[in-house]
Amino acid sequence: MGITKQNVAGGGGNSSGVEVMPDMYSASLSMYAASLQKPPVAPAAGGFFKISRRKLLKNLEVNSAERISSWVDSMKASSPTHVKAAPRSLTEDHSSSWMLHHPSALDMFEQIIDASQGKQIVMFLDYDGTLSPIVDDPDQAFMSKKMRATVKKLARCFPTAIVSGRCRDKVYSFVRLGELYYAGSHGMDIKGPAKGSKYKKGDQSVLFQPASEFLPMIDEVYKKLVEKTKSTPGAKVENNKFCVSVHFRRVDEKEWTELAQQVRSVIKEYPKLRLTQGRKVLEIRPTIKWDKGKALEFLLESLGFANCTNVFPVYIGDDRTDEDAFKILRDRGQGFGIIVSKFPKETNASYSLQEPEEASHEFFTTFG
């Protein structure tokens, strides 16, 4: 697919500009079983999200209590400690059923290699929870020397990209490998290899920043959120350049409602921004149709593989935001996605790996 200005600007969404994604693992087993048979609905494409400022403010005022409650419920659902208990036999059946649909990438390694024969493998890797463990302080999410050496080895064999919700510069400071592609801010800030990659195209370094016009707005919202949330112990606001992350991993659950209200009080004034949620984090980002899936397509095109049938993309990630990339691979019918998770959850990935980072390291070592 050609990447143009038209297909960068976003498509349809809800009128409130708020996107709260429930944790499917907390749903009932019967609902989950049904979901396995029903493919996800593809998002609408083209144009900005159609958001009426008047309607947004009206909805936020009239339904603010329900909205905040919904946010808090989703925040609780993102914690494995809130998974509803089920009889052991049902839990085991659920896990077995999920593994049938998403078998271990390690167990299926020979089949994966067979499928990639004669094709150019391209590696896409999330950072937090995939290359590094999930930690309470996001500034301490360091990858191990062992993992860095493994990723360096991968990059010698295949074009390799890190695709993260973090600011690109922050991810680079963690990884410190100049031969990789980096897509920060959920793919809204893409830069090619600085050195040492035989896959580098020409001298261009910065490849794409589709949300540049939002930088002043993002910076403004970041400052407001820092001020607004400073009364909530444990809350951490992170400026990821093209998006703002409000981490609540260290916030007492009793304070989550207050934190959600604080975030709402800021973003209700910005109809061109939307709220999404990751693992113990609320994220505010522009309402453009750009995500990790679009970043994957852009990078494949940049590498000259846009319309190739002999390319084999592999995307490994653990977060809801990685689902956009998993779905792109399913729709293309090329390569596969691998979900890194201890728990069964609805996903577009084909295979799975267990946390923590050692599981990913074992697969990378075998694959490289």
XYZ file of N, CA, C and O in Angstrom, residues 222-306:
340
model
N 0.732 17.733 28.044
C 1.681 17.122 28.973
C 1.872 18.007 30.208
O 1.791 17.529 31.345
N 2.109 19.284 29.993
C 2.330 20.198 31.111
C 1.094 20.298 32.009
O 1.201 20.327 33.247
N -0.084 20.324 31.391
C -1.318 20.405 32.170
C -1.536 19.141 32.992
O -1.981 19.201 34.141
N -1.234 17.978 32.395
C -1.424 16.718 33.118
C -0.428 16.576 34.268
O -0.773 16.030 35.323
N 0.794 17.030 34.068
C 1.775 17.002 35.162
C 1.253 17.805 36.341
O 1.298 17.362 37.500
N 0.739 18.981 36.062
C 0.221 19.848 37.116
C -1.034 19.253 37.755
O -1.187 19.243 38.980
N -1.926 18.726 36.915
C -3.210 18.223 37.403
C -3.058 16.966 38.247
O -3.805 16.759 39.201
N -2.094 16.109 37.908
C -1.977 14.815 38.592
C -0.946 14.805 39.726
O -0.743 13.770 40.351
N -0.306 15.933 39.988
C 0.744 15.934 41.008
C 0.219 15.638 42.408
O 0.985 15.250 43.294
N -1.095 15.779 42.609
C -1.686 15.476 43.917
C -1.979 13.992 44.086
O -2.396 13.554 45.157
N -1.785 13.194 43.033
C -2.057 11.744 43.089
C -0.744 10.988 43.268
O 0.059 10.892 42.323
N -0.485 10.450 44.449
C 0.771 9.723 44.700
C 0.952 8.553 43.744
O 0.029 7.766 43.537
N 2.134 8.464 43.165
C 2.453 7.342 42.285
C 2.178 7.592 40.822
O 2.684 6.858 39.963
N 1.356 8.602 40.493
C 1.061 8.884 39.085
C 2.303 9.450 38.406
O 3.008 10.281 38.971
N 2.544 9.016 37.186
C 3.703 9.502 36.425
C 3.255 9.848 35.016
O 2.700 9.003 34.310
N 3.491 11.076 34.619
C 3.133 11.533 33.283
C 4.400 11.565 32.431
O 5.412 12.155 32.821
N 4.347 10.907 31.289
C 5.519 10.786 30.414
C 5.230 11.433 29.065
O 4.206 11.146 28.433
N 6.100 12.331 28.638
C 5.966 12.967 27.336
C 6.664 12.093 26.298
O 7.894 12.010 26.264
N 5.874 11.421 25.467
C 6.430 10.559 24.432
C 6.407 11.225 23.061
O 6.226 10.584 22.037
N 6.566 12.549 23.081
C 6.719 13.410 21.912
C 5.425 13.567 21.132
O 4.896 14.671 21.026
N 4.905 12.495 20.554
C 3.668 12.594 19.795
C 2.470 12.028 20.557
O 1.375 11.925 20.001
N 2.683 11.627 21.789
C 1.602 11.187 22.654
C 2.031 11.389 24.106
O 3.224 11.559 24.384
N 1.067 11.398 25.007
C 1.344 11.554 26.431
C 0.841 10.312 27.160
O -0.283 9.847 26.911
N 1.675 9.759 28.040
C 1.314 8.559 28.789
C 1.159 8.904 30.273
O 2.039 9.549 30.846
N 0.051 8.477 30.856
C -0.175 8.648 32.289
C -0.111 7.261 32.924
O -1.038 6.461 32.805
N 1.000 6.963 33.577
C 1.215 5.652 34.180
C 0.555 5.602 35.562
O 0.734 6.503 36.378
N -0.189 4.525 35.816
C -0.831 4.398 37.130
C -0.461 3.094 37.834
O -1.110 2.657 38.774
N 0.615 2.470 37.392
C 1.057 1.207 37.987
C 1.377 1.358 39.474
O 1.198 0.423 40.261
N 1.833 2.534 39.881
C 2.224 2.758 41.273
C 1.166 3.571 42.044
O 1.417 4.020 43.153
N 0.011 3.739 41.448
C -1.070 4.488 42.090
C -1.976 3.520 42.844
O -2.371 2.479 42.303
N -2.291 3.847 44.077
C -3.216 3.023 44.857
C -4.559 2.956 44.135
O -5.063 3.966 43.631
N -5.127 1.767 44.082
C -6.379 1.578 43.345
C -7.486 2.514 43.840
O -8.365 2.923 43.066
N -7.451 2.878 45.094
C -8.466 3.779 45.642
C -8.389 5.160 44.998
O -9.352 5.934 45.055
N -7.244 5.477 44.372
C -7.043 6.789 43.759
C -7.301 6.775 42.251
O -7.170 7.804 41.592
N -7.655 5.622 41.694
C -7.811 5.538 40.251
C -8.955 6.405 39.722
O -8.846 7.002 38.656
N -10.056 6.447 40.465
C -11.184 7.272 40.032
C -10.785 8.740 39.980
O -11.095 9.445 39.008
N -10.081 9.198 41.000
C -9.626 10.581 41.024
C -8.662 10.857 39.868
O -8.740 11.901 39.208
N -7.776 9.914 39.599
C -6.836 10.084 38.492
C -7.579 10.159 37.160
O -7.263 11.005 36.307
N -8.558 9.287 36.968
C -9.343 9.310 35.726
C -10.058 10.649 35.566
O -10.136 11.201 34.457
N -10.565 11.189 36.656
C -11.233 12.488 36.605
C -10.243 13.599 36.249
O -10.580 14.528 35.507
N -9.040 13.493 36.763
C -8.016 14.491 36.451
C -7.663 14.466 34.970
O -7.533 15.518 34.324
N -7.503 13.266 34.424
C -7.183 13.140 33.008
C -8.336 13.671 32.163
O -8.137 14.422 31.195
N -9.552 13.311 32.525
C -10.737 13.766 31.796
C -10.842 15.285 31.781
O -11.166 15.895 30.756
N -10.546 15.903 32.921
C -10.679 17.355 33.018
C -9.743 18.091 32.061
O -10.011 19.222 31.668
N -8.659 17.423 31.677
C -7.712 18.028 30.736
C -8.108 17.725 29.294
O -8.223 18.635 28.462
N -8.328 16.480 28.959
C -8.511 16.119 27.547
C -9.860 16.542 26.992
O -10.035 16.589 25.772
N -10.832 16.865 27.852
C -12.134 17.291 27.338
C -12.019 18.599 26.555
O -12.892 18.931 25.750
N -10.938 19.328 26.764
C -10.727 20.586 26.058
C -10.001 20.392 24.724
O -9.742 21.370 24.013
N -9.679 19.140 24.385
C -8.894 18.867 23.176
C -9.570 17.798 22.322
O -9.211 16.616 22.367
N -10.565 18.193 21.514
C -11.294 17.210 20.701
C -10.458 16.546 19.620
O -10.893 15.549 19.046
N -9.267 17.070 19.333
C -8.408 16.442 18.328
C -7.461 15.415 18.939
O -6.592 14.883 18.254
N -7.641 15.155 20.234
C -6.871 14.109 20.901
C -7.817 13.038 21.393
O -8.983 13.297 21.673
N -7.321 11.807 21.511
C -8.142 10.702 21.999
C -7.405 9.947 23.087
O -6.173 9.990 23.185
N -8.178 9.229 23.877
C -7.615 8.446 24.966
C -7.652 6.970 24.616
O -8.679 6.448 24.181
N -6.527 6.288 24.775
C -6.482 4.831 24.649
C -5.812 4.290 25.905
O -5.310 5.043 26.733
N -5.808 2.967 26.043
C -5.225 2.388 27.249
C -4.329 1.220 26.918
O -4.634 0.390 26.057
N -3.198 1.171 27.617
C -2.284 0.042 27.519
C -2.194 -0.633 28.878
O -3.107 -0.540 29.697
N -1.079 -1.281 29.140
C -0.907 -1.997 30.405
C -0.571 -1.008 31.516
O 0.527 -0.474 31.571
N -1.548 -0.748 32.395
C -1.392 0.187 33.509
C -0.983 1.584 33.030
O -0.185 2.257 33.678
N -1.514 2.004 31.897
C -1.193 3.330 31.387
C -2.364 3.870 30.566
O -3.008 3.135 29.816
N -2.677 5.139 30.770
C -3.626 5.858 29.929
C -2.809 6.676 28.942
O -1.838 7.328 29.322
N -3.205 6.633 27.662
C -2.416 7.313 26.642
C -3.277 8.299 25.863
O -4.377 7.967 25.423
N -2.773 9.498 25.715
C -3.455 10.551 24.975
C -2.680 10.779 23.696
O -1.482 11.074 23.720
N -3.351 10.624 22.557
C -2.656 10.775 21.289
C -3.544 11.423 20.230
O -4.765 11.489 20.393
N -2.961 11.895 19.131
C -3.745 12.571 18.088
C -4.773 11.651 17.439
O -4.583 10.434 17.369
N -5.840 12.252 16.942
C -6.899 11.488 16.291
C -6.605 11.299 14.811
O -7.434 11.592 13.946
N -5.406 10.840 14.499
C -5.079 10.518 13.117
C -5.075 9.000 12.974
O -4.871 8.272 13.942
N -5.333 8.559 11.770
C -5.371 7.126 11.504
C -3.950 6.626 11.299
O -3.489 6.389 10.173
N -3.250 6.522 12.424
C -1.873 6.027 12.371
C -1.596 5.234 13.632
O -1.926 5.674 14.738
N -1.054 4.063 13.483
C -0.802 3.194 14.625
C 0.365 2.270 14.287
O 1.053 2.469 13.279
N 0.584 1.272 15.109
C 1.719 0.372 14.879
C 1.544 -0.445 13.594
O 2.529 -0.821 12.951
N 0.310 -0.706 13.220
C 0.068 -1.413 11.972
C 0.457 -0.581 10.764
O 1.083 -1.073 9.813
N 0.099 0.703 10.795
C 0.483 1.608 9.704
C 1.999 1.771 9.657
O 2.600 1.870 8.581
N 2.627 1.815 10.833
C 4.090 1.926 10.881
C 4.739 0.699 10.246
O 5.732 0.811 9.515
N 4.191 -0.479 10.531
C 4.711 -1.716 9.936
C 4.633 -1.638 8.409
O 5.607 -1.953 7.708
N 3.483 -1.204 7.892
C 3.328 -1.096 6.440
C 4.304 -0.079 5.854
O 4.884 -0.300 4.787
N 4.468 1.039 6.535
C 5.390 2.074 6.049
C 6.821 1.548 5.991
O 7.549 1.791 5.024
N 7.234 0.837 7.024
C 8.593 0.311 7.048
C 8.807 -0.743 5.965
O 9.870 -0.786 5.326
N 7.824 -1.593 5.746
C 7.938 -2.575 4.668
C 8.079 -1.870 3.321
O 8.886 -2.275 2.467
N 7.305 -0.797 3.120
C 7.404 -0.043 1.877
C 8.771 0.623 1.756
O 9.384 0.633 0.680
N 9.276 1.178 2.860
C 10.576 1.843 2.848
C 11.699 0.878 2.496
O 12.697 1.260 1.883
N 11.518 -0.383 2.894
C 12.520 -1.408 2.610
C 12.360 -2.012 1.220
O 13.137 -2.872 0.815
N 11.327 -1.577 0.499
C 11.102 -2.076 -0.851
C 10.253 -3.325 -0.926
O 10.226 -4.009 -1.954
N 9.503 -3.626 0.145
C 8.708 -4.852 0.191
C 7.203 -4.594 0.147
O 6.413 -5.457 0.533
N 6.778 -3.411 -0.322
C 5.361 -3.046 -0.264
C 4.459 -4.063 -0.957
O 3.440 -4.486 -0.409
